[in-house]
Every structure is written in C-alpha cells, then in structure tokens.
CSV table of C-alpha atoms and ligand atoms in Angstrom, one decimal:
chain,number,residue,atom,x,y,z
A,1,UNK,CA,-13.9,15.3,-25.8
A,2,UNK,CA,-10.9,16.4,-23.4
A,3,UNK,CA,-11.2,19.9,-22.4
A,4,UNK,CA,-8.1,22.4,-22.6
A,5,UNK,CA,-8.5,24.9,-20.0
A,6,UNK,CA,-8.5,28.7,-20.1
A,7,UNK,CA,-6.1,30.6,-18.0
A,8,UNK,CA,-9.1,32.0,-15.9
A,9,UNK,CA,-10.2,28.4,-15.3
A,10,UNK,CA,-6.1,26.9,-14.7
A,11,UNK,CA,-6.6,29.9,-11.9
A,12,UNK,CA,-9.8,28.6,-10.5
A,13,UNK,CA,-8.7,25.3,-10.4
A,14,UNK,CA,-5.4,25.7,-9.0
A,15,UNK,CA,-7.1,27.3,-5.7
A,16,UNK,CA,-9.3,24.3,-5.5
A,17,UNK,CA,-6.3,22.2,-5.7
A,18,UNK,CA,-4.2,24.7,-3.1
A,19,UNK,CA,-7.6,24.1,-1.0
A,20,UNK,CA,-7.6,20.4,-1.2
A,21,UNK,CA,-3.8,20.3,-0.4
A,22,UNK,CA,-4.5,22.3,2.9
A,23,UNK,CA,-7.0,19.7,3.9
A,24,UNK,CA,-5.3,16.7,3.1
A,25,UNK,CA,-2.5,18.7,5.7
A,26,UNK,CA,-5.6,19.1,8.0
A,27,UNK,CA,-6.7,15.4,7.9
A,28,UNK,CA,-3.3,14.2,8.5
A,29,UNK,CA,-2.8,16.2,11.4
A,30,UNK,CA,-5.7,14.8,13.1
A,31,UNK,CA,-4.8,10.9,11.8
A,32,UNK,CA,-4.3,9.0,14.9
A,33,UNK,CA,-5.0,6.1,16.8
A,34,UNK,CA,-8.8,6.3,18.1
A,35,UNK,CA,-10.4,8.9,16.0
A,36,UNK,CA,-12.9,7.6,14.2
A,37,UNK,CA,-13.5,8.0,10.4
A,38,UNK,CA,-16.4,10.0,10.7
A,39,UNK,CA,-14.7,12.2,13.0
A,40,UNK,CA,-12.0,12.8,10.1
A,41,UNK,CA,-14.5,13.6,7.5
A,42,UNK,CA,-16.3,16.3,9.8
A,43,UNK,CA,-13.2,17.9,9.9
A,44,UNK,CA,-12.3,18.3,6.4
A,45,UNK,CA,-16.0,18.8,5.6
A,46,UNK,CA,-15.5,22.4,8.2
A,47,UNK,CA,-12.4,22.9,6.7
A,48,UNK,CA,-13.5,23.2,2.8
A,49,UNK,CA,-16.3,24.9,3.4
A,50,UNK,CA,-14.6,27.2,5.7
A,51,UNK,CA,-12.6,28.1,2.7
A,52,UNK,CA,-15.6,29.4,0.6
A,53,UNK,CA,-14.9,25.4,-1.2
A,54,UNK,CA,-17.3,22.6,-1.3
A,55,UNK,CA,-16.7,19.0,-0.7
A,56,UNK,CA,-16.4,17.2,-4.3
A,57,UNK,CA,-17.7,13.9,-3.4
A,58,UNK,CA,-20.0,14.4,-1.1
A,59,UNK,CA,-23.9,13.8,-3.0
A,60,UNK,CA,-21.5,12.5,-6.1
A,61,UNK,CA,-23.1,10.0,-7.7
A,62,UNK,CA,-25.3,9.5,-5.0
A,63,UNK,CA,-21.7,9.0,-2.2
A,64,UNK,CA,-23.1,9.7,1.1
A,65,UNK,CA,-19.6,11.5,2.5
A,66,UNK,CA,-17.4,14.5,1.9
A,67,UNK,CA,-14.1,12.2,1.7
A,68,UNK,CA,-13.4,8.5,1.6
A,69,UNK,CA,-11.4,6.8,4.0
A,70,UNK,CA,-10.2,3.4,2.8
A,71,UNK,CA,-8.3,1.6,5.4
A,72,UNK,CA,-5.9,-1.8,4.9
A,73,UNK,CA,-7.3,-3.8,1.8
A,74,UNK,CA,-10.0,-1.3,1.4
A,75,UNK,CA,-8.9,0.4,-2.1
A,76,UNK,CA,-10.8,3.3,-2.6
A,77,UNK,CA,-14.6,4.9,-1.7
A,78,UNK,CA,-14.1,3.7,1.9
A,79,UNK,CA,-17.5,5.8,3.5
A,80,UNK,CA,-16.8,7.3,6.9
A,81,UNK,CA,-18.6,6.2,9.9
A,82,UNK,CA,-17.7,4.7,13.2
A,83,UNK,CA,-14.8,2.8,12.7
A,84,UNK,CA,-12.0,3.8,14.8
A,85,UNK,CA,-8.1,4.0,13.1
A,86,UNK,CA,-6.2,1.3,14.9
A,87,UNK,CA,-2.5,1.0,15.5
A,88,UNK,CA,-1.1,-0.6,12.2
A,89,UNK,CA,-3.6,0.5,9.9
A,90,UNK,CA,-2.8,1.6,6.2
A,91,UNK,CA,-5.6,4.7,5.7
A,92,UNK,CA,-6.1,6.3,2.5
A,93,UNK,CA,-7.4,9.7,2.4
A,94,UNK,CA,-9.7,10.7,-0.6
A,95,UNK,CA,-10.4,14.1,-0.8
A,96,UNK,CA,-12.3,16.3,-4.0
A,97,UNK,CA,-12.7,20.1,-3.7
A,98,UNK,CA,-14.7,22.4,-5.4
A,99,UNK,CA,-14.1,26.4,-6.3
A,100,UNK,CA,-16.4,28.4,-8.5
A,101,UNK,CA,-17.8,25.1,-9.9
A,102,UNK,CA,-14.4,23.9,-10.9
A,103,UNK,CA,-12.7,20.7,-9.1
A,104,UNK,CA,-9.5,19.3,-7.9
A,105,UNK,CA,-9.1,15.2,-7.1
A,106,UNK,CA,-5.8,14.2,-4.4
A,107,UNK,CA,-5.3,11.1,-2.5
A,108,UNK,CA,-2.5,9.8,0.2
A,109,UNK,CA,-2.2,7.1,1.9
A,110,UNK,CA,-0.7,7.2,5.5
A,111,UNK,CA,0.8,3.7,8.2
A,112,UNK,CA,-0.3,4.4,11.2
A,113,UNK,CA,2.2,3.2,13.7
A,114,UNK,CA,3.8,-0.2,13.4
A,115,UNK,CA,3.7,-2.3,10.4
A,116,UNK,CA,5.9,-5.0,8.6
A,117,UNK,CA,8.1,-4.0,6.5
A,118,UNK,CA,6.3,-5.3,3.4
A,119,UNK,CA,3.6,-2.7,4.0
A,120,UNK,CA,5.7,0.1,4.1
A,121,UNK,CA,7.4,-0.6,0.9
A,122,UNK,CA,4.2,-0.5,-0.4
A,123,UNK,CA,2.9,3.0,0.9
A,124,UNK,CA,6.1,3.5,-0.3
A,125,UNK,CA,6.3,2.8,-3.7
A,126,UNK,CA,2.8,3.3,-4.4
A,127,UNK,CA,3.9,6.9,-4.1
A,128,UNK,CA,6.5,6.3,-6.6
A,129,UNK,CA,4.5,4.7,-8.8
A,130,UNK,CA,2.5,8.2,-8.9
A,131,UNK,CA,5.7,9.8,-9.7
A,132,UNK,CA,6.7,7.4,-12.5
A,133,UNK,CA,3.4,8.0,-13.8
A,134,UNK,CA,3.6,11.8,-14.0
A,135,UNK,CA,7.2,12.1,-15.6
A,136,UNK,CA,5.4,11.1,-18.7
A,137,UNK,CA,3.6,13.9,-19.1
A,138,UNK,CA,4.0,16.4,-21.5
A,139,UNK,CA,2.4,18.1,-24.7
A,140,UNK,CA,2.4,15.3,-27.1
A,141,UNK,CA,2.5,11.9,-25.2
A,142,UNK,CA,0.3,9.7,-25.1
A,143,UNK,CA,-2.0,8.8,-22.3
A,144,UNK,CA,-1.2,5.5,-21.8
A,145,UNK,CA,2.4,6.1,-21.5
A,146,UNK,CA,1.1,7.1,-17.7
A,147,UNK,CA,0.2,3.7,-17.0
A,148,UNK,CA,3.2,1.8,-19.1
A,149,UNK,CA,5.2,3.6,-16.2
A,150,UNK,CA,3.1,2.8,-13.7
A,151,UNK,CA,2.9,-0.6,-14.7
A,152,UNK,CA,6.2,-1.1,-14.9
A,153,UNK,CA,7.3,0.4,-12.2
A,154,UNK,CA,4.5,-1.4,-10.0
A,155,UNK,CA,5.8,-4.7,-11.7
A,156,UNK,CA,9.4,-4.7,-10.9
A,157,UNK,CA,8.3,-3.7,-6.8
A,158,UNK,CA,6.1,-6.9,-7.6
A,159,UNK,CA,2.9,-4.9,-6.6
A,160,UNK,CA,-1.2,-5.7,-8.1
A,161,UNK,CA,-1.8,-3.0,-10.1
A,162,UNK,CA,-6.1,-2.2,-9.6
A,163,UNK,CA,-7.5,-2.3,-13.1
A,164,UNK,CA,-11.3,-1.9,-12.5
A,165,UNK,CA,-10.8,2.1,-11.4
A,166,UNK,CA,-8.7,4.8,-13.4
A,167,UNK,CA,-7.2,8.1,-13.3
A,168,UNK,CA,-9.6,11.3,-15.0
A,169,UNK,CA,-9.9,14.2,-16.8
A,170,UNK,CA,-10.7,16.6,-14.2
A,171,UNK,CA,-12.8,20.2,-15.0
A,172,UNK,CA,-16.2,21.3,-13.9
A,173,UNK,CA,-16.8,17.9,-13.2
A,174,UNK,CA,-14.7,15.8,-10.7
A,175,UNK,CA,-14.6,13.1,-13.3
A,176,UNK,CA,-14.3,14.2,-16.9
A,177,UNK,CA,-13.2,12.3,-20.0
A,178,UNK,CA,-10.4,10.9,-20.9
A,179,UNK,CA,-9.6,7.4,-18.4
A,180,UNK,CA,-6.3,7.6,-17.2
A,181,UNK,CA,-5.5,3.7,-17.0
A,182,UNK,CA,-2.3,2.5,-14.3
A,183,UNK,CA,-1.9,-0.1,-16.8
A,184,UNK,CA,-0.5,0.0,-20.4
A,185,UNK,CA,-3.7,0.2,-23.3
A,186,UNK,CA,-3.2,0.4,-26.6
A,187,UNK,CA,-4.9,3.9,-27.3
A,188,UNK,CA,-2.9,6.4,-29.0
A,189,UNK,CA,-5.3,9.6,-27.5
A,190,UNK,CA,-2.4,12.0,-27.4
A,191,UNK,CA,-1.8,14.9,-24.0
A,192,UNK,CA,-2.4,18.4,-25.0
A,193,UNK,CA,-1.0,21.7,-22.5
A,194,UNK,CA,-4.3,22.6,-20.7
A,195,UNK,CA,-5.5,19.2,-20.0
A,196,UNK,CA,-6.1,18.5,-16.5
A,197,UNK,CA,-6.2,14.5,-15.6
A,198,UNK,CA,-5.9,13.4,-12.4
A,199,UNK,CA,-3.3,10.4,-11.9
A,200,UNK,CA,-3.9,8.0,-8.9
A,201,UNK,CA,-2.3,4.7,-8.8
A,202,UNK,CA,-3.8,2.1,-6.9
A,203,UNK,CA,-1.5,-1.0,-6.2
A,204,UNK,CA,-2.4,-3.9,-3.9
A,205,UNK,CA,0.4,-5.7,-1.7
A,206,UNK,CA,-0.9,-9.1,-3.4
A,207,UNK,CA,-3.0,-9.8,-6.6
A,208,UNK,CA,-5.0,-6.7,-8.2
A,209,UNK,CA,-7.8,-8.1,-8.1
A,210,UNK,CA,-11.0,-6.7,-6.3
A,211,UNK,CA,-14.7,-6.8,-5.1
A,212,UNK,CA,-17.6,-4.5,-4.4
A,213,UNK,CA,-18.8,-4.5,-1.1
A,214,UNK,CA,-22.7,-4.7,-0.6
A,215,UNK,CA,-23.0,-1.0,0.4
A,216,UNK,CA,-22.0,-0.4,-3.8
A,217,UNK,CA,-19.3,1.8,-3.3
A,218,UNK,CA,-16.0,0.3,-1.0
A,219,UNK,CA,-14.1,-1.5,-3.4
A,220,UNK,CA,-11.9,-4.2,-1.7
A,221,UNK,CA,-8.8,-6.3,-2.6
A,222,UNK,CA,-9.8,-10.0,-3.1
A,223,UNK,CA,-7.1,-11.6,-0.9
A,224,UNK,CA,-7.5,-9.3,2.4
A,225,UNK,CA,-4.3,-7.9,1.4
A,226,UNK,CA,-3.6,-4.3,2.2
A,227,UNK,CA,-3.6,-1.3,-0.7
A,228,UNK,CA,-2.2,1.9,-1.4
A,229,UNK,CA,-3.4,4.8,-3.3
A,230,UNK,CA,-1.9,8.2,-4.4
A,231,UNK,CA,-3.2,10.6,-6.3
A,232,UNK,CA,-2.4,14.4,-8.0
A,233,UNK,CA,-4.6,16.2,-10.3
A,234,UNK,CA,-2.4,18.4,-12.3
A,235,UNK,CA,-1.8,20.4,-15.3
A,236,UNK,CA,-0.5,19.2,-18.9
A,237,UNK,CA,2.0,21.6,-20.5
A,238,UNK,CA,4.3,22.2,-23.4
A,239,UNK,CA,7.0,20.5,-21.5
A,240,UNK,CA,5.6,18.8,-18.8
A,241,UNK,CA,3.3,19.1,-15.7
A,242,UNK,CA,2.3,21.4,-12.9
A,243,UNK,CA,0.7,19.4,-10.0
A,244,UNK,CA,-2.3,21.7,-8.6
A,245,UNK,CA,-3.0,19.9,-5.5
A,246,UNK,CA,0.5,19.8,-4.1
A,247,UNK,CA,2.3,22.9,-1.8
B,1,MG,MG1,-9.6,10.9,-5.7
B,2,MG,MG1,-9.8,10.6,-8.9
C-alpha cells in the first residue's frame, strides 16, 4: 500500500530532506582529488548527526556505511573505504537521512577534473533525465509515466537506462512501496498528493546492463563504462511536485 502523508509527517520529512540537501553541499565541498572515500563518509556521517539526523543507510539491510560513493562504472552502493578520488573520476554521492523516524533519499553525481566530452554529457543529461522524470508528476498520473520520460529522454541522448534498481516510495522507511521504474511498465498504479517517491535515474554511458560485485552490494556496469545517477525524493501534489531534498 502507498502511504499519503500527514501534514505533521510532510513537516518531518521535509527537514530530513533540507538536512540531506545540506550534506550533499557538505560532501561536495570536500570532493577533490586525494581524499579518500572513507574520508567523505566521515564527514557527512558528523554532519547528520550533528544536526540531531541519522544516517539512512548506514546498518540498512545489513550496508556497512552512512553514504555510498560509486565512482566511474560503479552504479550505485559503492561502500566507502580507502580508495582515493582521482583526477577524471565520475563519483556519485548517495546520501539517506533520517528525522524523527522519517526519511529522505538524494543522489548527485559530480566529474572530477578532466574528462571527455562523452562523460560530461552524460553527468549531464543524467540530471535531465531526473527532471524529465519529475515533470510527470502530479495527482492522477500514473507511475510509470516517470519512467516513459526517463526512458525516452535517456534514449534519444543514446544512454543504458539501469533496470535492475528503481526509484521508491519513501516514509518511515527509506524504501517503501511503490517501485518507481526509469523504464516504461505497463502498470496503471495511479500518483496521489501525499505520496512521497523518490525518483533516481541511473543511466550508463554504454549498455544498461550490470553485475554484482562479490562484496553483495556495488552494483557495476558490465562493459567498464562510466554511470551517472541523480536522485530527489519529493512530494506528489494536486498539481505537481515539491522536491524536499533540494534548497
Ligand atoms: Mg539514494
Ligand atoms: Mg533511493
């Protein structure tokens, strides 16, 4: 069942959101050549909880991290450790706050320093894609006419669109129902004001498809190719949408 929130709730959940806005901000500030992942995730680890917040992700599911940093044709869940950011990297920040038990899901993905131009347009359009996505929304659509724009917007930039992962219903769980697919499904589940979903294409510079590494969790594009990923978590309403983890 799809939740519709209450106004107290819409409240809580836009701080979160506000919260994990201020951290991707945080991150991004510190994103540079030679930090190392781990350093990153320490960071916005202090920085949630020193906003009375708590990391989303980190003991999720058994994740061992606060945030996931995926870099190049990493996807998404990339765990934070030693790695250090090198010059031409694509990195894509992952980041789930909590507030009073109730959630808010954002991603971005950032080029650090040089790369072709093929990689740019990428970032580039994956964060278009996001856009597409959302201007779908309103009281009365249908869920899958997110992805149908997603999809064929991602098409005609000649982009992979990742299947194996989906947007969520977000709540007092980081992942609630419904699936919010990037790709066009024939369900007919229709958008109601109150919902919150989380939208977050992921598109691949080559084919969309993917592996599992062996740690279970970093999801990789099969042909080394580099990914991006974007992602809001916003509010449904009568005539359209409210993102909560933006400014
Ligand atoms: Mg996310
Ligand atoms: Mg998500």
């Amino acid at each position: 069942m799809i939740s519709i929130k209450s106004e107290r709730e819409i409240e809580l959940m836009k701080h979160a959101g506000h919260i994990n806005y201020l951290t991707h901000q945080e991150v991004a500030k510190h994103l540079r050549v030679g930090i190392t992942t781990k350093e990153l995730n320490d960071l916005a680890h202090k920085f949630i909880l020193a906003n009375d917040c708590k990391p989303s992700f980190l003991g999720f599911e058994g994740y061992p991290a606060s945030i996931c940093v995926s870099i190049n044709d990493e996807i998404v869940h990339g765990i934070p450790g030693k790695r250090k950011i090198k010059n031409g990297d694509v990195v894509s920040i992952d980041i789930g706050v909590e507030y009073k038990g109730y959630h808010s899901d954002s991603a971005n993905t950032y080029i650090v320093g040089q790369v072709k131009p093929e990689v740019e347009a990428l970032v580039a359009n994956t964060k278009k894609s996001l856009y597409e996505g959302l201007s779908a929304i309103k009281e009365g659509a249908k869920i899958s006419d997110i992805g149908s724009k997603v999809e064929s917007y991602a098409k005609k930039c000649n982009l992979g669109v990742v299947q194996e992962l989906v947007g969520h219903g977000v709540g007092t769980s980081i992942h609630e129902d419904p699936d919010v697919p990037n790709y066009y499904t024939p369900n007919t589940r229709v958008l109601k004001a109150g919902m919150v979903i989380a939208v977050e294409p992921m598109l691949n510079l080559g084919s969309r498809h993917v592996y599992l590494e062996e740690n279970d969790w970093t999801v990789r594009t099969e042909d080394g190719l580099p990914s991006a990923h974007f992602e809001h978590t916003v509010l449904v309403t009568k005539d359209g949408y409210v993102i909560l983890t933006g400014e």
